[in-house]
Amino acid sequence: MIRLTIDERPIEVPEGRTILEACREHGIHVPTFCYHPALEPYGACRLCMVELSQPTRPPRLVAACTYPCEQGAIVSTDSESVRRSRRMSVELLLAGAFNDPELLALAEELGLEEVRFRLPEEDACVLCGLCVRACDEIVGVSAISLTNRGISKEVSPPFRIVSPTCIGCGTCVLICPTGALKLNDVTGFRSVHLVDSEYDRVYCQVCDDLDLKPSLIQDLEVLSSKHTA
Ligand code: SF4
Ligand code: FES
């Protein structure tokens, strides 16, 4: 077992737990954006940063969703440097996802008064990678990926041509937290609006009877298990 201290509470967790998992198991709130329990952690949004102190190293910020619990570690989830880092992450995420209610509530809680950056389009992609990981890890087809680098980085199918592996299931749309991916259902066809492109797919043969609603996100694992069965 690993023994560590989180917010001055002694905590014991089995080896291999991340700091975020330990926090959640013990009712300690750490905000996340690019994390989904059904997917491998990715560490893209930096919203879950916590302050880690170890006997041999000066304190530093680490992403709770990817960092493993270590013997004797002392973690603070709400120090001033955590709050400063979180304010910056929220501000950057709000630059694209400026209608996201959870981000707006967090911004208020952190005392963020002004968002200095703004992407041109509403409900923009903030490159959290959830859609790409869901397509790969849950649906198992890897029809989309994060392509290009720097400011050209985007979610797209290979060479911006709809991938023959895409089954039109809409999982990417369901999991996207900003609404950057949109699904248009027209009888017999389903088109996914991905960033600034439109891709037509036939209905998914497994779940075309499902009425796709945002609430289905909670059933993502159920939905995905149908595809992988
Ligand atoms: S399209 Fe949505 S889910 Fe995919 S990376 Fe962008 S914000 Fe995240
Ligand atoms: S939730 Fe940890 S980096 Fe996004």
Coordinates of N, CA and C and ligand atoms in Angstrom, one line a residue, residues 32-35 43-48 63 65, ligand 2:
T32 N -11.5 18.6 -13.4 CA -10.8 18.0 -14.6 C -11.6 18.4 -15.8
F33 N -11.0 18.3 -16.9 CA -11.7 18.6 -18.2 C -11.4 17.5 -19.2
C34 N -10.1 17.1 -19.4 CA -9.8 16.2 -20.4 C -9.8 14.7 -19.9
Y35 N -10.2 14.6 -18.6 CA -10.2 13.2 -18.0 C -11.6 12.6 -18.2
G43 N -3.6 14.1 -19.8 CA -2.8 15.2 -19.3 C -2.8 16.5 -20.2
A44 N -3.9 16.7 -20.9 CA -3.8 17.8 -21.9 C -4.3 19.2 -21.3
C45 N -5.3 19.2 -20.4 CA -5.9 20.5 -20.1 C -5.2 21.2 -18.9
R46 N -4.5 20.4 -18.1 CA -3.8 20.9 -16.9 C -4.7 21.5 -15.8
L47 N -6.0 21.2 -15.9 CA -6.9 21.8 -14.9 C -6.7 21.1 -13.6
C48 N -6.2 19.8 -13.6 CA -6.2 19.0 -12.4 C -4.8 19.2 -11.7
A63 N 0.2 17.0 -12.8 CA -1.2 16.7 -13.2 C -1.7 15.5 -12.4
C65 N -4.2 13.7 -12.8 CA -4.8 12.6 -13.5 C -3.8 11.6 -14.1
Ligands
FES2 S1 -7.8 16.4 -16.3 FE1 -5.7 16.2 -15.8 S2 -4.7 17.3 -17.4 FE2 -6.8 17.4 -18.0

